[in-house]
CSV table of C-alpha atoms in Angstrom, one decimal:
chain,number,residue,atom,x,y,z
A,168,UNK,CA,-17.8,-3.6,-17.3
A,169,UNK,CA,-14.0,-2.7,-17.1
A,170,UNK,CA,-11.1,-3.9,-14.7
A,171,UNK,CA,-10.1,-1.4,-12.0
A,172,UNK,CA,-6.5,-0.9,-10.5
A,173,UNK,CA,-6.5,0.8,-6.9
A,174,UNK,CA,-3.4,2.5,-6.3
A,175,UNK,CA,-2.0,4.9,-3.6
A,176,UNK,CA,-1.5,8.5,-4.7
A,177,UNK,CA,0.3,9.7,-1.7
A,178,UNK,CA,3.0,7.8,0.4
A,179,UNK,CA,0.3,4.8,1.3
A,180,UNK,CA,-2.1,4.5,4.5
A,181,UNK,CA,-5.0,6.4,2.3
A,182,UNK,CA,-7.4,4.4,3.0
A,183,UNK,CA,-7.4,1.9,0.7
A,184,UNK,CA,-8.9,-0.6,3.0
A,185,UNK,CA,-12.1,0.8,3.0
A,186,UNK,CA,-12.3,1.6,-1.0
A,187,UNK,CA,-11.2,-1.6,-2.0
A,188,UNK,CA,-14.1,-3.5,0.7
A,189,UNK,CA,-16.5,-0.8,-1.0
A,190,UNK,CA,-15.1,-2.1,-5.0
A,191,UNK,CA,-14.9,-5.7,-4.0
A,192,UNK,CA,-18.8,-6.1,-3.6
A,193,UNK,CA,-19.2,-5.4,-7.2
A,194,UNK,CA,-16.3,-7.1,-8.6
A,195,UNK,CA,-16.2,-10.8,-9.5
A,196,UNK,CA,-12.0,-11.3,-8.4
A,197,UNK,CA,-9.6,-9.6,-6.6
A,198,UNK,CA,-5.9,-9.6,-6.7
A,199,UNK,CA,-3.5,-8.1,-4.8
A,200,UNK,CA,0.1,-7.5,-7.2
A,201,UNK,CA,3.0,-6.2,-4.8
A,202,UNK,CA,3.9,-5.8,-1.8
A,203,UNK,CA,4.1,-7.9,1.2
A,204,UNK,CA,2.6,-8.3,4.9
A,205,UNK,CA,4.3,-4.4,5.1
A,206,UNK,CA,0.9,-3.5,3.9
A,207,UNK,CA,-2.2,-2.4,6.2
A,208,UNK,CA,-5.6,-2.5,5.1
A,209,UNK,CA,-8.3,-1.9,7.7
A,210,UNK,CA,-11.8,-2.3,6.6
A,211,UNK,CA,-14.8,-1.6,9.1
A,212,UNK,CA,-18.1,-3.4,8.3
A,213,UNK,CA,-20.8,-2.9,11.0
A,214,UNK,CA,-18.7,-3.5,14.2
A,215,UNK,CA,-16.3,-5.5,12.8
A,216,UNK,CA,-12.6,-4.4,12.0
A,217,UNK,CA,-10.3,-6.6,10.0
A,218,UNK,CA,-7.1,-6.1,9.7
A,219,UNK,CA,-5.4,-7.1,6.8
A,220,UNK,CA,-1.7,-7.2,5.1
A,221,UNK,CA,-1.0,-10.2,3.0
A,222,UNK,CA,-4.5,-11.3,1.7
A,223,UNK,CA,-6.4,-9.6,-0.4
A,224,UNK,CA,-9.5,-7.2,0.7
A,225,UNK,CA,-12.1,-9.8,-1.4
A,226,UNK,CA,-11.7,-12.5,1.2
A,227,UNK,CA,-13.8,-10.2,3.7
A,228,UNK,CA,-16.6,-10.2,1.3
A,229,UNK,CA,-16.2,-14.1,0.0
A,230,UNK,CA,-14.9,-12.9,-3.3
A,231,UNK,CA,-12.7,-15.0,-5.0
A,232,UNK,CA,-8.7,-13.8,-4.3
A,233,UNK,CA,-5.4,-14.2,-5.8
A,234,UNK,CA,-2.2,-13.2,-3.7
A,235,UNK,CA,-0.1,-12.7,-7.3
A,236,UNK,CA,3.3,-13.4,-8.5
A,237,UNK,CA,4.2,-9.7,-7.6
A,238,UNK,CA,4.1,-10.0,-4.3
A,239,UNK,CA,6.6,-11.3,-1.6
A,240,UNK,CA,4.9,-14.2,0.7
A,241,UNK,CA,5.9,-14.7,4.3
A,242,UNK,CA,4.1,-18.0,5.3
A,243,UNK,CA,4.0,-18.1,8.4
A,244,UNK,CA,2.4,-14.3,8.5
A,245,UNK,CA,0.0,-15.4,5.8
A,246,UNK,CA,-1.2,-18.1,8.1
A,247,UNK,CA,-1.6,-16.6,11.2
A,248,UNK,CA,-3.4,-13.8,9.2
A,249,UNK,CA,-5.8,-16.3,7.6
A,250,UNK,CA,-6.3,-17.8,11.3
A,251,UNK,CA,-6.9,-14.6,13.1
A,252,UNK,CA,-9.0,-13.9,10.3
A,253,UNK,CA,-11.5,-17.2,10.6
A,254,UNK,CA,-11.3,-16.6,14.3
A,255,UNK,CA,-13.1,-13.8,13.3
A,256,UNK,CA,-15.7,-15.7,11.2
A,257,UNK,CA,-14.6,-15.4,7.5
A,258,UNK,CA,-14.1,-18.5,6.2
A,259,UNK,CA,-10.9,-18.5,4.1
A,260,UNK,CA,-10.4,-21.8,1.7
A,261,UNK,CA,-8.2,-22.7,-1.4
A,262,UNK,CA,-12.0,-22.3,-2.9
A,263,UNK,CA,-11.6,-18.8,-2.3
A,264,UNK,CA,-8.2,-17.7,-2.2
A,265,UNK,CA,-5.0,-18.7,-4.6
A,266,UNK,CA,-1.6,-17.7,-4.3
A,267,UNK,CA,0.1,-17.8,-7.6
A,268,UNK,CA,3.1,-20.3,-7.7
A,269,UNK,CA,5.8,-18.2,-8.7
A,270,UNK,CA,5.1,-16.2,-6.1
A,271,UNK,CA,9.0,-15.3,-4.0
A,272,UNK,CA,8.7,-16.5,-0.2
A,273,UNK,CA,10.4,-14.5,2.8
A,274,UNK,CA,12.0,-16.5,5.4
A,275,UNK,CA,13.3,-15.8,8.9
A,276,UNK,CA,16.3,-14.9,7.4
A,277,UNK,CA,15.0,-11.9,5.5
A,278,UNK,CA,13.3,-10.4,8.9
A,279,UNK,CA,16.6,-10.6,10.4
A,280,UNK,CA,18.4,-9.3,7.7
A,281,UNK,CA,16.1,-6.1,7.3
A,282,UNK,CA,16.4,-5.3,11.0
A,283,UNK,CA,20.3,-6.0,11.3
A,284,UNK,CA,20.9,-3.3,8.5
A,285,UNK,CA,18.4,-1.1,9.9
A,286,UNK,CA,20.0,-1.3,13.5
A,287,UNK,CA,23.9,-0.7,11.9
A,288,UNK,CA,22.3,2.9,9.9
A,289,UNK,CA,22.5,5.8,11.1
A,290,UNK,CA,19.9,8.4,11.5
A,291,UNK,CA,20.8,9.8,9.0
A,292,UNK,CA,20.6,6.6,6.7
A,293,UNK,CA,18.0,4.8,8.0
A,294,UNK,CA,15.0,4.0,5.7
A,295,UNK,CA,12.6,3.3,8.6
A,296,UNK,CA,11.9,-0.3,7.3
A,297,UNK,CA,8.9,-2.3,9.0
A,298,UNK,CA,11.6,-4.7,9.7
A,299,UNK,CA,9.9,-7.8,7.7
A,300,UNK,CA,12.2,-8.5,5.1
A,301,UNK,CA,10.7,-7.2,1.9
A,302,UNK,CA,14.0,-5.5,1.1
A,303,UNK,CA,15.8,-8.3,1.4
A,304,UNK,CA,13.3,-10.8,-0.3
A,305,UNK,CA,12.5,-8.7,-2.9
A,306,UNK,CA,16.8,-8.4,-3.5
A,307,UNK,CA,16.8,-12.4,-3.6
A,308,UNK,CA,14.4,-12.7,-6.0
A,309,UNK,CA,16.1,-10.4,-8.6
A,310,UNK,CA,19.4,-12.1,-7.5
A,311,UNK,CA,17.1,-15.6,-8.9
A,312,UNK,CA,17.9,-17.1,-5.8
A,313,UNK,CA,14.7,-17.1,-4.1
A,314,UNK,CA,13.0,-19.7,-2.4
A,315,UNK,CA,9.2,-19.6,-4.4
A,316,UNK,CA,5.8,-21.4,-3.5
A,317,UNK,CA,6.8,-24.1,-6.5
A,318,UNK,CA,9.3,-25.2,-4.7
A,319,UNK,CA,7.9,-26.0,-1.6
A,320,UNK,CA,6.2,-29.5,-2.4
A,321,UNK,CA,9.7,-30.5,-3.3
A,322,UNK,CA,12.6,-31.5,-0.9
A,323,UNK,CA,15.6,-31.2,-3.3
A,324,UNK,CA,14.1,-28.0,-4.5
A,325,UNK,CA,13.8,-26.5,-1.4
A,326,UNK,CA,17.7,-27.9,-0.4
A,327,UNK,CA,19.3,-26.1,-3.4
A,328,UNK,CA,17.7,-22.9,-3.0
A,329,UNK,CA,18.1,-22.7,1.1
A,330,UNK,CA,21.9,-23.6,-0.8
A,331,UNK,CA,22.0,-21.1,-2.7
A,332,UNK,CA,20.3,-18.2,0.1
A,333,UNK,CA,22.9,-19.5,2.7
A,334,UNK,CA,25.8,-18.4,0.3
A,335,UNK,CA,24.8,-15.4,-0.1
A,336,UNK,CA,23.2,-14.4,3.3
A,337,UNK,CA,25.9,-15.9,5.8
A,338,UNK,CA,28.9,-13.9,5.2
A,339,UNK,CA,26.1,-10.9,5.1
A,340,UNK,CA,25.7,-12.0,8.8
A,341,UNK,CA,29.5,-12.7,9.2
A,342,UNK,CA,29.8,-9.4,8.4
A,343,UNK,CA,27.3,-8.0,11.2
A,344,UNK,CA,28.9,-10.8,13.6
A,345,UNK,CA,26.1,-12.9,13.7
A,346,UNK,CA,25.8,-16.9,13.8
A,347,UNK,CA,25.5,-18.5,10.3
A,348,UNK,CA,22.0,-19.2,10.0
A,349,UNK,CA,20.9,-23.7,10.6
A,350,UNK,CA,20.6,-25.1,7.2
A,351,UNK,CA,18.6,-28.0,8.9
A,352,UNK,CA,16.4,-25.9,11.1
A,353,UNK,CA,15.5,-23.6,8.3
A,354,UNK,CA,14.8,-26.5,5.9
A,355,UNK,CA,12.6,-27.9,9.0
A,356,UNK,CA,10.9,-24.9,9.2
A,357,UNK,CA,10.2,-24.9,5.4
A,358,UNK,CA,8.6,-28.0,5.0
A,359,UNK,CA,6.4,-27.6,8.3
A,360,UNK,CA,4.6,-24.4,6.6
A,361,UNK,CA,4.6,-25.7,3.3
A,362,UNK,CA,1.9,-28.5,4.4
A,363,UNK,CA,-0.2,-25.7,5.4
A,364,UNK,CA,0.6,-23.3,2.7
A,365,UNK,CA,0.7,-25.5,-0.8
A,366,UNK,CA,-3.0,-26.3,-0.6
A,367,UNK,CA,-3.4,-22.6,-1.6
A,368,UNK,CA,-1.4,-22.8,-3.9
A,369,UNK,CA,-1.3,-23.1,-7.9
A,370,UNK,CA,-0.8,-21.9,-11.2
A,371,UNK,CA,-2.5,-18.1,-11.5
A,372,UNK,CA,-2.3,-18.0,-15.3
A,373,UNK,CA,-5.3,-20.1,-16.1
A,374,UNK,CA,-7.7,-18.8,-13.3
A,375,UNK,CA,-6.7,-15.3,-15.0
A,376,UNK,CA,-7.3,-16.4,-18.4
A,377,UNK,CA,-10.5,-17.7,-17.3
A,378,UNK,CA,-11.6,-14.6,-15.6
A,379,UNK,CA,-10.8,-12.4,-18.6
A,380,UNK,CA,-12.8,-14.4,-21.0
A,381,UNK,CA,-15.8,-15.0,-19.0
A,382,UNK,CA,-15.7,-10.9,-18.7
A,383,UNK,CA,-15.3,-10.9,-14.8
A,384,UNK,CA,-14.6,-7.9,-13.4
A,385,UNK,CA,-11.3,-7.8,-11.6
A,386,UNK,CA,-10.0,-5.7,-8.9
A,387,UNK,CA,-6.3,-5.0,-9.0
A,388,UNK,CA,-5.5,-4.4,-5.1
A,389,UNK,CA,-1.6,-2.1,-4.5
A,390,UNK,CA,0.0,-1.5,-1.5
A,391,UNK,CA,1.8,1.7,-0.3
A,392,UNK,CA,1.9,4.7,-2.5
A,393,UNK,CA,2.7,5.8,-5.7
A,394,UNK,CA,5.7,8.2,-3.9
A,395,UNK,CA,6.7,4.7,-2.1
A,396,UNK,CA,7.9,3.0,-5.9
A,397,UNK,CA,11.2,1.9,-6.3
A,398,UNK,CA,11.5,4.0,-9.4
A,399,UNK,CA,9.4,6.7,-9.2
A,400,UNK,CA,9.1,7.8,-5.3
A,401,UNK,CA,11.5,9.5,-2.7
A,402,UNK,CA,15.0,6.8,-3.4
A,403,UNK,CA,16.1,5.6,-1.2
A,404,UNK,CA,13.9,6.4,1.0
A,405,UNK,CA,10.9,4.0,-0.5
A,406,UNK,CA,9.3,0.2,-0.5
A,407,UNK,CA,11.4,-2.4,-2.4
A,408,UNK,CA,8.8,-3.2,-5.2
A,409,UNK,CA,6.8,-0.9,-8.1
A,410,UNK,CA,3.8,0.6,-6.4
A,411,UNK,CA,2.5,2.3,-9.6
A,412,UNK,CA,-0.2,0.8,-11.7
A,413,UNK,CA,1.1,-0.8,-14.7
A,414,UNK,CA,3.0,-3.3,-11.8
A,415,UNK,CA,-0.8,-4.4,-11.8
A,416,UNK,CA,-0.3,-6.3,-14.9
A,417,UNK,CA,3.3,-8.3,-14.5
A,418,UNK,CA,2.5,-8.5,-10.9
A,419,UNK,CA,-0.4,-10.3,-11.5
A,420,UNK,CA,0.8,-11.9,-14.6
A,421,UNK,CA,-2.1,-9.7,-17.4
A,422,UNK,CA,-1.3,-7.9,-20.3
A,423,UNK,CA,-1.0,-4.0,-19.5
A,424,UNK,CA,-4.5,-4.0,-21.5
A,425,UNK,CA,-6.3,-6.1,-18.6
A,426,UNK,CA,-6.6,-2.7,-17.0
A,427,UNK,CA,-9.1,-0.2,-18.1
A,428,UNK,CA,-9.7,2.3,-15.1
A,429,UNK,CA,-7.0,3.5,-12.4
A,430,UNK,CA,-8.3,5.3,-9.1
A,431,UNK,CA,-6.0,6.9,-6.6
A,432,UNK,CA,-6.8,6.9,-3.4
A,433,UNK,CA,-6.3,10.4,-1.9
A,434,UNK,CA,-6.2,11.8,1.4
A,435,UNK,CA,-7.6,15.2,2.3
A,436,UNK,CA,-4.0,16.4,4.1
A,437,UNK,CA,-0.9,14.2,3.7
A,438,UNK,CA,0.9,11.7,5.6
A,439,UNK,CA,4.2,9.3,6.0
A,440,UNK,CA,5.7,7.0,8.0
A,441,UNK,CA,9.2,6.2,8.5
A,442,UNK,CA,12.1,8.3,7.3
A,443,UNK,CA,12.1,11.0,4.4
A,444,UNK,CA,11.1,14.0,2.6
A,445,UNK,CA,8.2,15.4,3.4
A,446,UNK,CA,7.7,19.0,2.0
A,447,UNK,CA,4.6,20.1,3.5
A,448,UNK,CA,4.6,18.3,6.8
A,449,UNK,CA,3.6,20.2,10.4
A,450,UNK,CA,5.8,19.0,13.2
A,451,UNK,CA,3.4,21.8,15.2
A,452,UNK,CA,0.0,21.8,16.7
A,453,UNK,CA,-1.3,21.4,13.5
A,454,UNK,CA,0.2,18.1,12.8
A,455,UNK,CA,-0.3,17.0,16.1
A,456,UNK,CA,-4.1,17.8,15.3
A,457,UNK,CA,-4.8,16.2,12.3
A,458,UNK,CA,-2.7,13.1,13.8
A,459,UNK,CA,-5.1,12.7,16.8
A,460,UNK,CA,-8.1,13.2,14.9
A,461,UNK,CA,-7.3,11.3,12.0
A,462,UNK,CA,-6.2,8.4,13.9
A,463,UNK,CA,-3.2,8.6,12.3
A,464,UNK,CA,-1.3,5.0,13.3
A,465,UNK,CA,0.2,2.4,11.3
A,466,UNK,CA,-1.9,-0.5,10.8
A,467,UNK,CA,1.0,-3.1,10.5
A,468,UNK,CA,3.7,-1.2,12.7
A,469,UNK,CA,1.2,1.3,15.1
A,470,UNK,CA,4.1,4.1,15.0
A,471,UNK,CA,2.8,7.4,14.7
A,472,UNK,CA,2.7,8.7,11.4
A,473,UNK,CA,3.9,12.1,10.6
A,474,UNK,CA,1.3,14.5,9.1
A,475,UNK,CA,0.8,17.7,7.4
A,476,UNK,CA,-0.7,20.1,4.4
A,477,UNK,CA,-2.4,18.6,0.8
A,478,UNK,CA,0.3,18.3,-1.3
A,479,UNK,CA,-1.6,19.4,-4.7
A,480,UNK,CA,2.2,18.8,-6.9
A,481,UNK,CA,2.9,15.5,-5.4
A,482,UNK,CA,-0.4,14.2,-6.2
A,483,UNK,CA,-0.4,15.7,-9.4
A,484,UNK,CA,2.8,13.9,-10.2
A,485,UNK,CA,1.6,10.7,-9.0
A,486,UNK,CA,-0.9,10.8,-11.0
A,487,UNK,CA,0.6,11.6,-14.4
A,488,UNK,CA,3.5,8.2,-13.9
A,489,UNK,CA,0.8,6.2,-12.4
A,490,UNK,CA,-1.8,6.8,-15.2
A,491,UNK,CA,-4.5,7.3,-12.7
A,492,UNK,CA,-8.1,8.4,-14.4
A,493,UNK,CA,-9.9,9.5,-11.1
A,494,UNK,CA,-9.5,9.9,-7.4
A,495,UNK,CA,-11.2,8.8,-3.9
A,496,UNK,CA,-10.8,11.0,-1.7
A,497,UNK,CA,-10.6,10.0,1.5
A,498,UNK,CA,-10.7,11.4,5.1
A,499,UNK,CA,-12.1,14.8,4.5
A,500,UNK,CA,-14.3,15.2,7.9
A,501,UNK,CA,-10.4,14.7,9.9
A,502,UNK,CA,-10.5,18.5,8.5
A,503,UNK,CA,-13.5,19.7,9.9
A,504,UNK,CA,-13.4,22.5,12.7
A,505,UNK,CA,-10.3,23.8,11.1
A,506,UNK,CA,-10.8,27.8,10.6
A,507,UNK,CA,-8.0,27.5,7.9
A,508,UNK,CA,-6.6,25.0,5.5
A,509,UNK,CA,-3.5,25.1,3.1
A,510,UNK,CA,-2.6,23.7,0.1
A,511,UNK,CA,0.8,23.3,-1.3
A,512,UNK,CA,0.6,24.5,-4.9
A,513,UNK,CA,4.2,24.8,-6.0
A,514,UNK,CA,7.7,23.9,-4.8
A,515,UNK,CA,10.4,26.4,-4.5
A,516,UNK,CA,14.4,24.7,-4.7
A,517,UNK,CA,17.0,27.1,-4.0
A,518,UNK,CA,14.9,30.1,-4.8
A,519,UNK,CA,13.8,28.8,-8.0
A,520,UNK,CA,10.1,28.1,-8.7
A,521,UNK,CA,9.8,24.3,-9.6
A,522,UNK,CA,6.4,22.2,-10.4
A,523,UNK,CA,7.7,18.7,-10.2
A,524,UNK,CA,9.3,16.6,-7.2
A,525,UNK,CA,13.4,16.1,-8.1
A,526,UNK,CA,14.8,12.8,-8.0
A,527,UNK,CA,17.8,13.5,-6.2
A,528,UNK,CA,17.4,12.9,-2.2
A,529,UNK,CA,19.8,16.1,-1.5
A,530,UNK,CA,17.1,18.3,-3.5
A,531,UNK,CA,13.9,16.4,-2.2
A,532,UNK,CA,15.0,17.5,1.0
A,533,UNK,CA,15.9,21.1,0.3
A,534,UNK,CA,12.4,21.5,-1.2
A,535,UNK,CA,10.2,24.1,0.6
A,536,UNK,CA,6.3,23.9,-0.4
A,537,UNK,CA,4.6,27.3,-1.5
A,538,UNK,CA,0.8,27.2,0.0
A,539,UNK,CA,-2.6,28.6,-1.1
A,540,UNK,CA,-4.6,29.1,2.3
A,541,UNK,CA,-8.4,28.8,2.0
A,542,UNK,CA,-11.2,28.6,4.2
A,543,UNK,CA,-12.0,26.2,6.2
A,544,UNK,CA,-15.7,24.8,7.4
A,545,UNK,CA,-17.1,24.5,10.9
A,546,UNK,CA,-19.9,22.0,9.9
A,547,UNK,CA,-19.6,18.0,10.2
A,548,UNK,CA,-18.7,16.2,6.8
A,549,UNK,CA,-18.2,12.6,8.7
A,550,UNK,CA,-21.1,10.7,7.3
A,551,UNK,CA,-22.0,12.5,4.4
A,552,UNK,CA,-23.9,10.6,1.9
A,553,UNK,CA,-24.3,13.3,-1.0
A,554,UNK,CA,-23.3,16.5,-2.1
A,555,UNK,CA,-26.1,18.4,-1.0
A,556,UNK,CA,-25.0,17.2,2.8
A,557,UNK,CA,-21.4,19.0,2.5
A,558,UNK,CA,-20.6,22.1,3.7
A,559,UNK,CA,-20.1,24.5,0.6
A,560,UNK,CA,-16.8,25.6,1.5
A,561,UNK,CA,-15.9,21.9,2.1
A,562,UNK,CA,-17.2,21.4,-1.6
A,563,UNK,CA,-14.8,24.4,-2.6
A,564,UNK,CA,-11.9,22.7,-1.1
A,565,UNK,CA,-12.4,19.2,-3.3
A,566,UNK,CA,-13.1,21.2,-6.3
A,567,UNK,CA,-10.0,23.2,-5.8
A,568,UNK,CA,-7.8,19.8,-5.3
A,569,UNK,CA,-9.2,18.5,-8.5
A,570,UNK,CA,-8.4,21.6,-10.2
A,571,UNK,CA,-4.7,21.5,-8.9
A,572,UNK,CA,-4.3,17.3,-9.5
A,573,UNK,CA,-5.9,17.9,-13.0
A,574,UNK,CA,-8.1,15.0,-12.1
A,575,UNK,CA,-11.6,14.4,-11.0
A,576,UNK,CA,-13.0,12.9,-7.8
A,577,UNK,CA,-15.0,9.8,-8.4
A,578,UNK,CA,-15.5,9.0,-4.8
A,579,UNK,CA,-15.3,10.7,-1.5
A,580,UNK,CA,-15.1,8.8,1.7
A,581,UNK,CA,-16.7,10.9,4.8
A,582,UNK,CA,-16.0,8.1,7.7
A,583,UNK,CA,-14.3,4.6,8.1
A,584,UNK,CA,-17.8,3.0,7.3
A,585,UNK,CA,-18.1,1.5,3.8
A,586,UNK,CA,-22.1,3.1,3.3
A,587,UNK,CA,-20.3,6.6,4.1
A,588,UNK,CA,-19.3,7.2,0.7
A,589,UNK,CA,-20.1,9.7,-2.3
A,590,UNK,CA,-20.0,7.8,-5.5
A,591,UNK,CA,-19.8,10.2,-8.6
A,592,UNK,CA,-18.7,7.8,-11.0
A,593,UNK,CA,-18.4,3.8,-10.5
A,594,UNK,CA,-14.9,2.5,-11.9
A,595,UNK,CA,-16.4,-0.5,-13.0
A,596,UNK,CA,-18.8,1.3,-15.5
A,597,UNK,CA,-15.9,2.1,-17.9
């Protein structure tokens, strides 16, 4: 049985909530690699919805869960998750979750940070941040002056690198005529969440050693969307960490061969939030439509996503950098009722015909999408266990996308509920 790496294929919020709680009852370990509590993962089981962002989707099902070294931590977040989340009836112990010990922390300092640049930009250069501090903790990590969860069971530690944050961050917020930030209020703060927080914590290289050679089967759990990557997605306008796959192994501290089968999850239409290109979005009735009835609201944030057309070359493209071997396919029956559907095909830049999404900002957003329009179905996909219950021109449309992407569907999600799925090949067989 292989090791599976769930990735976004579009610009996040594809659902990977739900195909990750589906995955995580047949793994043994799941690990989420980048990101921070920017993330959203909603997963419905029965009449319960959890809402998750720091902790990994295993701890709904009692699976064993590492927050890895890839990831950004905000403590006090990941504790009021982990509350809210008991509250709820999980029960949530350092028996069942680690987070690694090189893991980078966010402070106060980071959320304020984020949201002072972000309130200084103008429209025109605003990212359209969640305001957490990602950006910023993800900047003093690189900059090796981050406060990490090793360092929070030791005093002098934690002094030298508040130290060494403060001389960077304070003529930052000189700069935006702000107060200095309290060295001994933020140290306070520090050491009151790291009583709570360190018995989570530990070293994350021997329970992965372990889990590769007793042959557990491990799911690697992303955030956002392959277009969201620092390097590979729509710069500047993107998340502050590698979104792709192969961050799966450094983030979670594995050789690139831990991971033997990539799935992208992939909606039916296409959506973002925040700021940025978007070549085949419908700011019309259309978007409006598929907005309303695919729910379409941040999970972390709850702004209104923008929506519009499958982007067949965008998903393509994510798919070829992020090494992904199949798809899930996710929200189909938000499409039913529609007479007509279009698919973006090709991009046209300056009146040339291009298959490929540029790098440069200037030419992302002089792209205009060339469509195929096919028929739509009239008949209800929500629910849909099998082929056979599928409308056939609905079964036209998903063997159309995988034509375009060049890759197969090996799941198909028909409704928020886990059981509503359409497995036609199991990631964890490989």
């Amino acid at each position: 049985m292989g090791n599976v790496v769930v990735v976004g294929s579009q610009w996040g919020d594809e659902g990977k909530g739900k195909i990750v709680d589906w995955l995580s009852e047949r793994a043994d370990i799941v690990v989420r690699f980048q990101g921070g509590h920017n993330a959203g993962h909603t997963l419905v089981v029965g009449n319960t919805t959890y809402k998750l962002s720091l902790l990994p989707s295993g701890v709904v099902r009692g699976r064993p869960s590492l927050i890895g070294n890839g990831v950004v931590v905000d403590p006090w977040a990941l504790m009021d998750e982990i509350e809210r989340l008991m509250d709820q009836g999980l029960e949530i112990s350092p028996e069942t979750l680690l987070i690694a010990e090189n893991a980078a922390l966010i402070l106060p300092l980071h959320g304020e940070l984020d949201a002072m640049r972000e309130d200084a930009s103008s429209d025109e250069t605003k990212i359209g941040t969640t305001r957490r501090g990602i950006g910023p903790a993800y900047e003093d990590k690189v900059g090796r002056r981050a406060l990490r969860i090793c360092d929070l069971g030791d005093r002098a530690a934690i002094e030298a690198r508040v130290d060494a944050l403060l001389a960077h961050h304070n003529p930052l917020r000189r700069g935006f005529d702000r107060p200095e930030i309290d060295r001994a209020g933020l140290i306070d703060q520090i050491e009151k969440i790291a009583q709570r927080v360190l018995p989570f914590a530990g070293p994350s290289l021997p329970f992965m050693i372990e889990a590769r050679q007793s042959r557990k089967r491990i799911l690697f759990e992303g955030a956002q969307g392959t277009m969201l990557d620092v390097d590979h997605g729509t710069y500047p306008f993107v998340t502050s960490s590698n979104t792709v796959a192969g961050q799966a192994a450094s983030g979670a501290g594995m050789g690139p061969g831990a991971l033997d089968y990539v799935l992208g999850i992939t909606k039916a239409y296409t959506t973002r939030v925040g700021e940025g290109p978007f070549p085949t979005e419908q700011d019309n009735e259309v978007g409006q439509q598929l907005g309303e009835r695919g729910h379409e609201f941040g999970t972390v944030t709850g702004r209104q996503r923008r929506c519009g057309w499958f982007d067949a070359v965008m998903v393509r493209q994510a798919i070829k950098v992020g090494g992904i071997d199949g798809i899930a396919l996710t929200k189909l029956d938000v499409l039913d009722g529609m007479q007509e559907l279009r698919v973006c095909t090709g991009y046209r830049l300056d009146g040339q015909d291009i298959d490929h999404l540029p790098a440069a900002a200037d030419k992302q957003a002089r792209i205009e999408a060339v469509y195929e329009t096919m028929e739509g179905w009239s008949d209800s996909t929500r629910g849909a266990r099998s082929w056979a219950d599928l409308p056939a021109t609905a079964v036209k449309y998903i063997r159309r996308i995988e034509e375009l992407i060049e890759t197969p569907v090996a799941m198909l999600s028909t409704s928020p509920e886990r059981e509503d799925t359409i497995l036609v090949r199991d990631p964890f067989a490989d």
